[in-house]
Amino acid sequence: MKKPLKVTITGAAGNIGYALAFRVAAGDVFGPDQPVILQLMELPMTMGPLGGVGMEMEDCAFPLVHDVVLTDDPKVGFRDTDYALLVGAKPRTKGMERSDLISENARIFSTQGRAINEYASREVRVMVVGNPANTNAMIAAANAPDLPRERFTAMARLDHNRAIGMLAKKTGALPGDVKRMIVWGNHSPTMHTDLTHCTVKGQPAMGLVPEDWYREVMVPTVQRRGAAVIEARGASSAASAAASVVDHVRDWFLGTPEGDWVSMGVHSDGSYGIQEGLVYSFPVTCKAGTYQIVPGLEVTAFGTERMKVTEKELQDERAVVADLL
Ligand code: NDP
């Protein structure tokens, strides 16, 4: 039997964490023959509900789960962890400016970066979900100087999957027929969906949908999908967000399918003229826990303009948290 992987989930009693923990336990992320030890973290005042999650986990009797650790102590939660899924973050409350949210969460992610640096496996992979996810990933990496920054990524996959779902519906195809989707930039309303290289059943997507539908309907709908779900459901997306964490980590761990790529928030190496060091969503291919930004893709003038807007937003976010980098 394989050695169990240690998987940390922060905010494990929250909406996304609750949906995610059971998918990891069922083998949806690391495969049906890979045992896991779950290290579920919460804030001290949420340890009560986390105890309930622990009870339900026990009641599922998942064969792959070798242990479940429930803790509010980063030293315990990140101890020897192989995968740290940083979901927990402070939600935006009424009257709070975006910069206040960034500052509050930046402190959480700098502390977690230091704890990961100190206690995690030297092979750890970190995925940040808690918002502002891109900037939080940059902060966590900056506070973990003993680990390569390539180990820290941010979720762009829900936006990527939303774009695939929308295009499949529009063209009467199945989501699995859509390949080479790209969502560039920040996980925020400035993100940019790019169909230039996308195909549906092998046909160029831009030949299947009207250009004005792409620019005026698709791009803004993907940008505002999170808000639309909140409006309809009365709560932010949770099951779909958890499903996208599953996709992101599974592809990072097991690899992307041949001939396709995924969108992932990673440190820019200057590719496509994006400022080096920002955590920006690029198209990447993955193999056995590593990723590579897809090089040399043609970008349209429309795409370049939108990619700069989302880059500028990330530069502004970075300026707010400069003291923590
Ligand atoms: P959720 O589980 O709904 O969301 C968690 C985070 O994911 C939020 O920052 C949320 O951002 C973000 N997120 C990123 N992408 C998406 C997306 N596409 N759709 C929805 N959310 C997205 O929040 P809850 O408040 O239910 O749970 C958070 C939990 O984290 C709480 O239980 C809290 O106690 C815990 N926590 C734990 C910490 C720790 O373990 N050290 C630290 C801080 C909090 P947004 O708010 O913008 O929707």
mmCIF file of C-alpha atoms and ligand atoms in Angstrom:
data_model
loop_
_atom_site.group_PDB
_atom_site.id
_atom_site.type_symbol
_atom_site.label_atom_id
_atom_site.label_comp_id
_atom_site.label_asym_id
_atom_site.label_seq_id
_atom_site.Cartn_x
_atom_site.Cartn_y
_atom_site.Cartn_z
ATOM 1 C CA MET A 1 0.000 0.000 0.000
ATOM 2 C CA LYS A 2 1.190 3.538 -0.755
ATOM 3 C CA LYS A 3 2.368 5.776 2.090
ATOM 4 C CA PRO A 4 -0.462 8.146 3.110
ATOM 5 C CA LEU A 5 -0.215 11.743 1.930
ATOM 6 C CA LYS A 6 -0.790 14.386 4.564
ATOM 7 C CA VAL A 7 -3.340 16.935 3.384
ATOM 8 C CA THR A 8 -4.081 20.110 5.331
ATOM 9 C CA ILE A 9 -7.318 22.044 4.766
ATOM 10 C CA THR A 10 -7.723 25.374 6.550
ATOM 11 C CA GLY A 11 -11.222 26.711 7.146
ATOM 12 C CA ALA A 12 -12.368 23.086 7.076
ATOM 13 C CA ALA A 13 -15.681 23.839 8.810
ATOM 14 C CA GLY A 14 -16.511 26.628 6.335
ATOM 15 C CA ASN A 15 -18.697 26.211 3.272
ATOM 16 C CA ILE A 16 -15.959 25.293 0.798
ATOM 17 C CA GLY A 17 -13.829 23.385 3.302
ATOM 18 C CA TYR A 18 -16.790 21.240 4.352
ATOM 19 C CA ALA A 19 -17.505 20.242 0.748
ATOM 20 C CA LEU A 20 -13.827 19.756 -0.055
ATOM 21 C CA ALA A 21 -12.738 17.563 2.844
ATOM 22 C CA PHE A 22 -15.107 14.748 1.859
ATOM 23 C CA ARG A 23 -14.003 14.803 -1.791
ATOM 24 C CA VAL A 24 -10.354 14.484 -0.748
ATOM 25 C CA ALA A 25 -11.306 11.674 1.642
ATOM 26 C CA ALA A 26 -13.180 9.819 -1.103
ATOM 27 C CA GLY A 27 -10.081 9.705 -3.338
ATOM 28 C CA ASP A 28 -11.269 12.252 -5.911
ATOM 29 C CA VAL A 29 -8.049 14.265 -5.718
ATOM 30 C CA PHE A 30 -5.138 11.887 -5.267
ATOM 31 C CA GLY A 31 -6.657 8.769 -6.794
ATOM 32 C CA PRO A 32 -8.504 5.677 -5.564
ATOM 33 C CA ASP A 33 -5.368 3.904 -4.301
ATOM 34 C CA GLN A 34 -3.727 6.799 -2.449
ATOM 35 C CA PRO A 35 -4.381 6.882 1.327
ATOM 36 C CA VAL A 36 -4.545 10.272 3.046
ATOM 37 C CA ILE A 37 -4.195 11.723 6.520
ATOM 38 C CA LEU A 38 -6.427 14.773 6.821
ATOM 39 C CA GLN A 39 -5.200 17.654 8.964
ATOM 40 C CA LEU A 40 -8.251 19.894 9.276
ATOM 41 C CA MET A 41 -7.677 23.381 10.648
ATOM 42 C CA GLU A 42 -10.010 26.012 11.989
ATOM 43 C CA LEU A 43 -9.982 29.102 14.156
ATOM 44 C CA PRO A 44 -10.301 28.474 17.923
ATOM 45 C CA MET A 45 -13.926 29.688 17.994
ATOM 46 C CA THR A 46 -14.882 27.280 15.190
ATOM 47 C CA MET A 47 -13.401 24.136 16.724
ATOM 48 C CA GLY A 48 -16.912 23.081 17.862
ATOM 49 C CA PRO A 49 -18.312 22.835 14.311
ATOM 50 C CA LEU A 50 -15.027 21.281 13.172
ATOM 51 C CA GLY A 51 -15.655 18.526 15.723
ATOM 52 C CA GLY A 52 -18.901 17.808 13.859
ATOM 53 C CA VAL A 53 -16.998 17.558 10.576
ATOM 54 C CA GLY A 54 -14.665 15.087 12.258
ATOM 55 C CA MET A 55 -17.647 12.991 13.420
ATOM 56 C CA GLU A 56 -19.139 12.914 9.927
ATOM 57 C CA MET A 57 -15.766 11.959 8.491
ATOM 58 C CA GLU A 58 -15.634 9.016 10.901
ATOM 59 C CA ASP A 59 -19.209 8.061 9.953
ATOM 60 C CA CYS A 60 -18.278 7.876 6.260
ATOM 61 C CA ALA A 61 -15.726 5.154 7.025
ATOM 62 C CA PHE A 62 -13.661 6.143 3.998
ATOM 63 C CA PRO A 63 -11.183 3.318 3.358
ATOM 64 C CA LEU A 64 -8.490 5.763 2.180
ATOM 65 C CA VAL A 65 -8.556 7.911 5.318
ATOM 66 C CA HIS A 66 -5.855 6.749 7.732
ATOM 67 C CA ASP A 67 -6.303 9.529 10.272
ATOM 68 C CA VAL A 68 -8.137 12.811 10.807
ATOM 69 C CA VAL A 69 -6.480 15.511 12.879
ATOM 70 C CA LEU A 70 -8.616 18.455 14.035
ATOM 71 C CA THR A 71 -6.690 21.481 15.215
ATOM 72 C CA ASP A 72 -6.444 25.238 15.575
ATOM 73 C CA ASP A 73 -2.664 25.075 15.976
ATOM 74 C CA PRO A 74 -0.626 25.744 12.802
ATOM 75 C CA LYS A 75 2.254 23.706 14.234
ATOM 76 C CA VAL A 76 -0.027 20.634 14.300
ATOM 77 C CA GLY A 77 -2.041 21.447 11.179
ATOM 78 C CA PHE A 78 0.939 21.981 8.883
ATOM 79 C CA ARG A 79 3.211 19.345 10.467
ATOM 80 C CA ASP A 80 4.892 17.373 7.640
ATOM 81 C CA THR A 81 2.033 18.220 5.297
ATOM 82 C CA ASP A 82 2.370 17.311 1.606
ATOM 83 C CA TYR A 83 -0.532 19.422 0.356
ATOM 84 C CA ALA A 84 -1.751 22.558 2.119
ATOM 85 C CA LEU A 85 -5.108 23.786 0.829
ATOM 86 C CA LEU A 86 -5.559 27.258 2.268
ATOM 87 C CA VAL A 87 -9.294 27.836 2.122
ATOM 88 C CA GLY A 88 -9.985 29.701 5.369
ATOM 89 C CA ALA A 89 -10.035 33.483 5.124
ATOM 90 C CA LYS A 90 -11.897 36.385 6.624
ATOM 91 C CA PRO A 91 -14.989 37.193 4.597
ATOM 92 C CA ARG A 92 -15.713 40.715 3.458
ATOM 93 C CA THR A 93 -18.232 42.308 5.776
ATOM 94 C CA LYS A 94 -20.549 45.237 5.283
ATOM 95 C CA GLY A 95 -18.771 48.560 4.930
ATOM 96 C CA MET A 96 -15.364 46.950 4.480
ATOM 97 C CA GLU A 97 -13.200 48.292 1.667
ATOM 98 C CA ARG A 98 -11.344 45.828 -0.577
ATOM 99 C CA SER A 99 -8.040 47.174 0.787
ATOM 100 C CA ASP A 100 -9.191 46.403 4.377
ATOM 101 C CA LEU A 101 -9.991 42.842 3.320
ATOM 102 C CA ILE A 102 -6.596 42.523 1.662
ATOM 103 C CA SER A 103 -4.761 43.768 4.753
ATOM 104 C CA GLU A 104 -6.729 41.565 7.178
ATOM 105 C CA ASN A 105 -6.208 38.441 5.097
ATOM 106 C CA ALA A 106 -2.595 39.286 4.318
ATOM 107 C CA ARG A 107 -1.779 38.887 7.998
ATOM 108 C CA ILE A 108 -3.416 35.426 8.086
ATOM 109 C CA PHE A 109 -1.485 34.283 5.007
ATOM 110 C CA SER A 110 1.866 35.645 6.136
ATOM 111 C CA THR A 111 1.478 33.718 9.412
ATOM 112 C CA GLN A 112 0.505 30.571 7.509
ATOM 113 C CA GLY A 113 3.415 30.983 5.088
ATOM 114 C CA ARG A 114 5.833 31.107 8.038
ATOM 115 C CA ALA A 115 4.230 28.043 9.635
ATOM 116 C CA ILE A 116 4.397 26.103 6.356
ATOM 117 C CA ASN A 117 8.041 27.110 5.985
ATOM 118 C CA GLU A 118 8.773 25.781 9.446
ATOM 119 C CA TYR A 119 6.653 22.642 9.770
ATOM 120 C CA ALA A 120 5.563 21.327 6.345
ATOM 121 C CA SER A 121 7.214 18.602 4.270
ATOM 122 C CA ARG A 122 10.068 19.979 2.146
ATOM 123 C CA GLU A 123 8.063 18.719 -0.863
ATOM 124 C CA VAL A 124 4.871 20.554 0.115
ATOM 125 C CA ARG A 125 2.515 21.975 -2.513
ATOM 126 C CA VAL A 126 0.309 24.871 -1.449
ATOM 127 C CA MET A 127 -2.925 26.002 -3.046
ATOM 128 C CA VAL A 128 -4.627 29.216 -1.958
ATOM 129 C CA VAL A 129 -8.400 29.601 -2.243
ATOM 130 C CA GLY A 130 -9.167 32.238 0.411
ATOM 131 C CA ASN A 131 -9.568 35.661 -1.163
ATOM 132 C CA PRO A 132 -7.852 37.695 -2.447
ATOM 133 C CA ALA A 133 -6.365 34.348 -3.498
ATOM 134 C CA ASN A 134 -3.624 35.524 -5.897
ATOM 135 C CA THR A 135 -2.160 38.085 -3.522
ATOM 136 C CA ASN A 136 -2.531 35.737 -0.535
ATOM 137 C CA ALA A 137 -0.508 33.094 -2.418
ATOM 138 C CA MET A 138 2.216 35.669 -3.116
ATOM 139 C CA ILE A 139 2.316 36.622 0.579
ATOM 140 C CA ALA A 140 2.420 33.010 1.788
ATOM 141 C CA ALA A 141 5.302 32.234 -0.597
ATOM 142 C CA ALA A 142 7.215 35.362 0.427
ATOM 143 C CA ASN A 143 6.975 34.262 4.056
ATOM 144 C CA ALA A 144 8.273 30.763 3.286
ATOM 145 C CA PRO A 145 11.816 31.557 2.115
ATOM 146 C CA ASP A 146 13.080 27.960 2.441
ATOM 147 C CA LEU A 147 10.569 26.669 -0.120
ATOM 148 C CA PRO A 148 10.594 27.378 -3.876
ATOM 149 C CA ARG A 149 7.897 29.865 -4.787
ATOM 150 C CA GLU A 150 6.692 27.490 -7.541
ATOM 151 C CA ARG A 151 5.122 25.414 -4.765
ATOM 152 C CA PHE A 152 2.559 28.168 -4.085
ATOM 153 C CA THR A 153 -0.406 28.493 -6.450
ATOM 154 C CA ALA A 154 -3.813 30.185 -6.401
ATOM 155 C CA MET A 155 -7.165 28.961 -7.628
ATOM 156 C CA ALA A 156 -8.301 30.214 -11.031
ATOM 157 C CA ARG A 157 -9.925 26.900 -11.873
ATOM 158 C CA LEU A 158 -13.465 27.844 -10.923
ATOM 159 C CA ASP A 159 -13.326 30.699 -13.435
ATOM 160 C CA HIS A 160 -11.804 28.342 -16.014
ATOM 161 C CA ASN A 161 -14.526 25.748 -15.384
ATOM 162 C CA ARG A 162 -17.265 28.372 -15.469
ATOM 163 C CA ALA A 163 -16.031 29.491 -18.895
ATOM 164 C CA ILE A 164 -15.999 25.889 -20.147
ATOM 165 C CA GLY A 165 -19.520 25.293 -18.825
ATOM 166 C CA MET A 166 -20.833 28.436 -20.466
ATOM 167 C CA LEU A 167 -19.218 27.749 -23.840
ATOM 168 C CA ALA A 168 -20.389 24.119 -23.847
ATOM 169 C CA LYS A 169 -23.960 25.259 -23.211
ATOM 170 C CA LYS A 170 -23.797 27.919 -25.927
ATOM 171 C CA THR A 171 -22.445 25.518 -28.559
ATOM 172 C CA GLY A 172 -24.558 22.500 -27.571
ATOM 173 C CA ALA A 173 -21.432 20.507 -26.715
ATOM 174 C CA LEU A 174 -20.382 18.663 -23.566
ATOM 175 C CA PRO A 175 -17.895 20.278 -21.172
ATOM 176 C CA GLY A 176 -15.418 17.508 -22.037
ATOM 177 C CA ASP A 177 -15.510 18.631 -25.688
ATOM 178 C CA VAL A 178 -14.019 22.033 -24.767
ATOM 179 C CA LYS A 179 -10.211 22.236 -24.713
ATOM 180 C CA ARG A 180 -7.569 24.923 -24.262
ATOM 181 C CA MET A 181 -9.673 27.442 -22.387
ATOM 182 C CA ILE A 182 -7.728 30.298 -20.755
ATOM 183 C CA VAL A 183 -8.643 32.653 -17.935
ATOM 184 C CA TRP A 184 -5.876 35.203 -17.387
ATOM 185 C CA GLY A 185 -5.017 37.275 -14.322
ATOM 186 C CA ASN A 186 -6.610 37.882 -10.959
ATOM 187 C CA HIS A 187 -9.467 35.900 -9.408
ATOM 188 C CA SER A 188 -11.643 38.998 -9.385
ATOM 189 C CA PRO A 189 -14.001 40.828 -11.730
ATOM 190 C CA THR A 190 -10.983 41.890 -13.847
ATOM 191 C CA MET A 191 -10.103 38.316 -14.893
ATOM 192 C CA HIS A 192 -10.040 37.793 -18.647
ATOM 193 C CA THR A 193 -11.523 34.799 -20.487
ATOM 194 C CA ASP A 194 -9.664 34.090 -23.733
ATOM 195 C CA LEU A 195 -11.101 31.881 -26.486
ATOM 196 C CA THR A 196 -8.312 32.531 -29.014
ATOM 197 C CA HIS A 197 -6.872 29.015 -28.697
ATOM 198 C CA CYS A 198 -9.972 27.251 -27.425
ATOM 199 C CA THR A 199 -11.554 24.416 -29.376
ATOM 200 C CA VAL A 200 -14.905 22.633 -29.189
ATOM 201 C CA LYS A 201 -14.796 19.098 -30.618
ATOM 202 C CA GLY A 202 -11.570 20.142 -32.337
ATOM 203 C CA GLN A 203 -13.109 23.215 -34.024
ATOM 204 C CA PRO A 204 -11.862 26.748 -33.144
ATOM 205 C CA ALA A 205 -14.321 28.159 -30.599
ATOM 206 C CA MET A 206 -14.180 31.655 -32.102
ATOM 207 C CA GLY A 207 -15.648 30.244 -35.311
ATOM 208 C CA LEU A 208 -18.614 28.797 -33.396
ATOM 209 C CA VAL A 209 -19.808 31.818 -31.409
ATOM 210 C CA PRO A 210 -20.398 35.432 -32.495
ATOM 211 C CA GLU A 211 -17.480 37.718 -31.620
ATOM 212 C CA ASP A 212 -19.806 40.216 -29.900
ATOM 213 C CA TRP A 213 -21.341 37.428 -27.760
ATOM 214 C CA TYR A 214 -17.834 36.456 -26.656
ATOM 215 C CA ARG A 215 -16.793 40.031 -25.826
ATOM 216 C CA GLU A 216 -20.027 41.450 -24.476
ATOM 217 C CA VAL A 217 -21.724 38.451 -22.878
ATOM 218 C CA MET A 218 -19.222 35.722 -22.120
ATOM 219 C CA VAL A 219 -16.312 37.766 -20.731
ATOM 220 C CA PRO A 220 -18.447 39.806 -18.275
ATOM 221 C CA THR A 221 -20.645 36.823 -17.314
ATOM 222 C CA VAL A 222 -17.634 34.766 -16.240
ATOM 223 C CA GLN A 223 -16.304 37.802 -14.355
ATOM 224 C CA ARG A 224 -19.577 38.239 -12.454
ATOM 225 C CA ARG A 225 -20.621 34.614 -12.056
ATOM 226 C CA GLY A 226 -19.673 34.519 -8.360
ATOM 227 C CA ALA A 227 -21.952 37.474 -7.620
ATOM 228 C CA ALA A 228 -24.768 35.893 -9.661
ATOM 229 C CA VAL A 229 -24.548 32.689 -7.602
ATOM 230 C CA ILE A 230 -24.687 34.708 -4.366
ATOM 231 C CA GLU A 231 -27.744 36.550 -5.672
ATOM 232 C CA ALA A 232 -29.550 33.303 -6.558
ATOM 233 C CA ARG A 233 -28.453 31.054 -3.703
ATOM 234 C CA GLY A 234 -28.142 33.627 -0.946
ATOM 235 C CA ALA A 235 -24.642 32.302 -0.253
ATOM 236 C CA SER A 236 -21.425 32.192 -2.217
ATOM 237 C CA SER A 237 -20.476 29.236 -4.380
ATOM 238 C CA ALA A 238 -19.234 26.351 -2.299
ATOM 239 C CA ALA A 239 -19.744 22.986 -4.051
ATOM 240 C CA SER A 240 -18.443 24.352 -7.363
ATOM 241 C CA ALA A 241 -15.522 26.053 -5.621
ATOM 242 C CA ALA A 242 -14.648 22.779 -3.859
ATOM 243 C CA ALA A 243 -14.948 20.868 -7.157
ATOM 244 C CA SER A 244 -12.494 23.306 -8.709
ATOM 245 C CA VAL A 245 -10.008 22.820 -5.870
ATOM 246 C CA VAL A 246 -10.291 19.090 -6.577
ATOM 247 C CA ASP A 247 -9.565 19.683 -10.281
ATOM 248 C CA HIS A 248 -6.650 22.052 -9.614
ATOM 249 C CA VAL A 249 -4.858 19.790 -7.141
ATOM 250 C CA ARG A 250 -5.629 16.552 -9.015
ATOM 251 C CA ASP A 251 -4.157 17.942 -12.243
ATOM 252 C CA TRP A 252 -1.127 19.347 -10.419
ATOM 253 C CA PHE A 253 -0.546 15.964 -8.725
ATOM 254 C CA LEU A 254 -1.453 13.589 -11.574
ATOM 255 C CA GLY A 255 -0.830 15.816 -14.635
ATOM 256 C CA THR A 256 -2.918 17.603 -17.240
ATOM 257 C CA PRO A 257 -4.379 15.562 -20.113
ATOM 258 C CA GLU A 258 -2.266 15.351 -23.275
ATOM 259 C CA GLY A 259 -3.026 18.226 -25.662
ATOM 260 C CA ASP A 260 -4.863 20.347 -23.086
ATOM 261 C CA TRP A 261 -3.958 22.854 -20.391
ATOM 262 C CA VAL A 262 -5.584 24.481 -17.343
ATOM 263 C CA SER A 263 -5.653 27.987 -15.857
ATOM 264 C CA MET A 264 -3.739 28.326 -12.599
ATOM 265 C CA GLY A 265 -2.586 31.287 -10.529
ATOM 266 C CA VAL A 266 1.221 30.992 -10.446
ATOM 267 C CA HIS A 267 4.176 33.329 -9.930
ATOM 268 C CA SER A 268 4.840 35.192 -13.145
ATOM 269 C CA ASP A 269 8.282 34.604 -14.643
ATOM 270 C CA GLY A 270 7.713 37.562 -16.966
ATOM 271 C CA SER A 271 5.831 35.462 -19.552
ATOM 272 C CA TYR A 272 3.448 37.430 -21.774
ATOM 273 C CA GLY A 273 4.912 40.682 -20.398
ATOM 274 C CA ILE A 274 3.305 40.188 -16.970
ATOM 275 C CA GLN A 275 5.370 41.645 -14.160
ATOM 276 C CA GLU A 276 7.688 39.071 -12.660
ATOM 277 C CA GLY A 277 6.668 37.878 -9.180
ATOM 278 C CA LEU A 278 2.938 38.621 -9.352
ATOM 279 C CA VAL A 279 0.699 35.582 -8.849
ATOM 280 C CA TYR A 280 -1.276 35.674 -12.089
ATOM 281 C CA SER A 281 -3.465 33.062 -13.769
ATOM 282 C CA PHE A 282 -1.741 31.601 -16.843
ATOM 283 C CA PRO A 283 -2.446 28.548 -18.980
ATOM 284 C CA VAL A 284 -0.215 25.799 -17.599
ATOM 285 C CA THR A 285 0.509 22.140 -18.197
ATOM 286 C CA CYS A 286 1.257 19.989 -15.155
ATOM 287 C CA LYS A 287 3.174 16.820 -14.524
ATOM 288 C CA ALA A 288 3.811 15.047 -11.205
ATOM 289 C CA GLY A 289 3.525 18.098 -8.950
ATOM 290 C CA THR A 290 5.233 20.560 -11.302
ATOM 291 C CA TYR A 291 3.787 23.030 -13.793
ATOM 292 C CA GLN A 292 4.970 24.926 -16.819
ATOM 293 C CA ILE A 293 3.437 28.108 -18.230
ATOM 294 C CA VAL A 294 2.394 27.368 -21.826
ATOM 295 C CA PRO A 295 4.866 29.424 -23.876
ATOM 296 C CA GLY A 296 4.492 31.438 -27.057
ATOM 297 C CA LEU A 297 0.718 31.726 -27.458
ATOM 298 C CA GLU A 298 -0.580 34.477 -29.671
ATOM 299 C CA VAL A 299 -2.534 37.131 -27.772
ATOM 300 C CA THR A 300 -4.953 39.493 -29.546
ATOM 301 C CA ALA A 301 -4.953 43.277 -29.035
ATOM 302 C CA PHE A 302 -8.222 42.904 -27.066
ATOM 303 C CA GLY A 303 -6.608 40.227 -24.890
ATOM 304 C CA THR A 304 -3.464 42.280 -24.282
ATOM 305 C CA GLU A 305 -5.509 45.273 -23.152
ATOM 306 C CA ARG A 306 -7.579 43.139 -20.722
ATOM 307 C CA MET A 307 -4.527 41.290 -19.424
ATOM 308 C CA LYS A 308 -2.928 44.630 -18.509
ATOM 309 C CA VAL A 309 -6.035 45.710 -16.578
ATOM 310 C CA THR A 310 -5.989 42.606 -14.384
ATOM 311 C CA GLU A 311 -2.189 42.889 -13.974
ATOM 312 C CA LYS A 312 -2.624 46.486 -12.778
ATOM 313 C CA GLU A 313 -5.138 45.340 -10.161
ATOM 314 C CA LEU A 314 -2.632 42.796 -8.847
ATOM 315 C CA GLN A 315 0.086 45.470 -8.750
ATOM 316 C CA ASP A 316 -2.253 47.669 -6.688
ATOM 317 C CA GLU A 317 -3.014 44.771 -4.317
ATOM 318 C CA ARG A 318 0.697 44.159 -3.936
ATOM 319 C CA ALA A 319 1.251 47.800 -2.988
ATOM 320 C CA VAL A 320 -1.287 47.439 -0.130
ATOM 321 C CA VAL A 321 0.612 44.492 1.398
ATOM 322 C CA ALA A 322 4.180 45.582 0.573
ATOM 323 C CA ASP A 323 5.205 45.457 4.263
ATOM 324 C CA LEU A 324 4.457 41.711 4.410
ATOM 325 C CA LEU A 325 6.512 40.698 1.359
HETATM 326 P P1 NDP B 1 -16.116 29.885 2.319
HETATM 327 O O1 NDP B 1 -15.716 28.495 2.663
HETATM 328 O O2 NDP B 1 -17.375 30.093 1.568
HETATM 329 O O3 NDP B 1 -14.941 30.626 1.533
HETATM 330 C C1 NDP B 1 -13.599 30.522 1.960
HETATM 331 C C2 NDP B 1 -12.747 31.450 1.158
HETATM 332 O O4 NDP B 1 -12.714 31.018 -0.187
HETATM 333 C C3 NDP B 1 -13.248 32.901 1.135
HETATM 334 O O5 NDP B 1 -12.126 33.765 1.257
HETATM 335 C C4 NDP B 1 -13.859 32.992 -0.240
HETATM 336 O O6 NDP B 1 -13.815 34.316 -0.743
HETATM 337 C C5 NDP B 1 -12.882 32.141 -1.007
HETATM 338 N N1 NDP B 1 -13.207 31.836 -2.372
HETATM 339 C C6 NDP B 1 -12.277 31.779 -3.369
HETATM 340 N N2 NDP B 1 -12.833 31.519 -4.515
HETATM 341 C C7 NDP B 1 -14.144 31.415 -4.292
HETATM 342 C C8 NDP B 1 -15.226 31.183 -5.133
HETATM 343 N N3 NDP B 1 -15.036 31.050 -6.432
HETATM 344 N N4 NDP B 1 -16.455 31.117 -4.600
HETATM 345 C C9 NDP B 1 -16.613 31.303 -3.287
HETATM 346 N N5 NDP B 1 -15.607 31.548 -2.438
HETATM 347 C C10 NDP B 1 -14.389 31.618 -2.938
HETATM 348 O O7 NDP B 1 -16.153 30.782 3.638
HETATM 349 P P2 NDP B 1 -16.750 30.483 5.060
HETATM 350 O O8 NDP B 1 -16.828 31.814 5.726
HETATM 351 O O9 NDP B 1 -17.923 29.560 4.996
HETATM 352 O O10 NDP B 1 -15.606 29.625 5.746
HETATM 353 C C11 NDP B 1 -14.342 30.126 6.029
HETATM 354 C C12 NDP B 1 -13.836 29.354 7.233
HETATM 355 O O11 NDP B 1 -12.478 29.668 7.392
HETATM 356 C C13 NDP B 1 -14.536 29.713 8.544
HETATM 357 O O12 NDP B 1 -14.997 28.506 9.132
HETATM 358 C C14 NDP B 1 -13.437 30.362 9.382
HETATM 359 O O13 NDP B 1 -13.550 30.023 10.744
HETATM 360 C C15 NDP B 1 -12.220 29.725 8.778
HETATM 361 N N6 NDP B 1 -10.925 30.391 8.912
HETATM 362 C C16 NDP B 1 -9.907 29.552 9.225
HETATM 363 C C17 NDP B 1 -8.633 30.011 9.347
HETATM 364 C C18 NDP B 1 -7.577 29.038 9.735
HETATM 365 O O14 NDP B 1 -7.780 27.837 9.587
HETATM 366 N N7 NDP B 1 -6.454 29.503 10.222
HETATM 367 C C19 NDP B 1 -8.323 31.445 9.138
HETATM 368 C C20 NDP B 1 -9.465 32.241 8.764
HETATM 369 C C21 NDP B 1 -10.713 31.707 8.641
HETATM 370 P P3 NDP B 1 -15.056 35.329 -0.617
HETATM 371 O O15 NDP B 1 -15.199 35.644 0.860
HETATM 372 O O16 NDP B 1 -14.588 36.488 -1.432
HETATM 373 O O17 NDP B 1 -16.244 34.604 -1.177
#
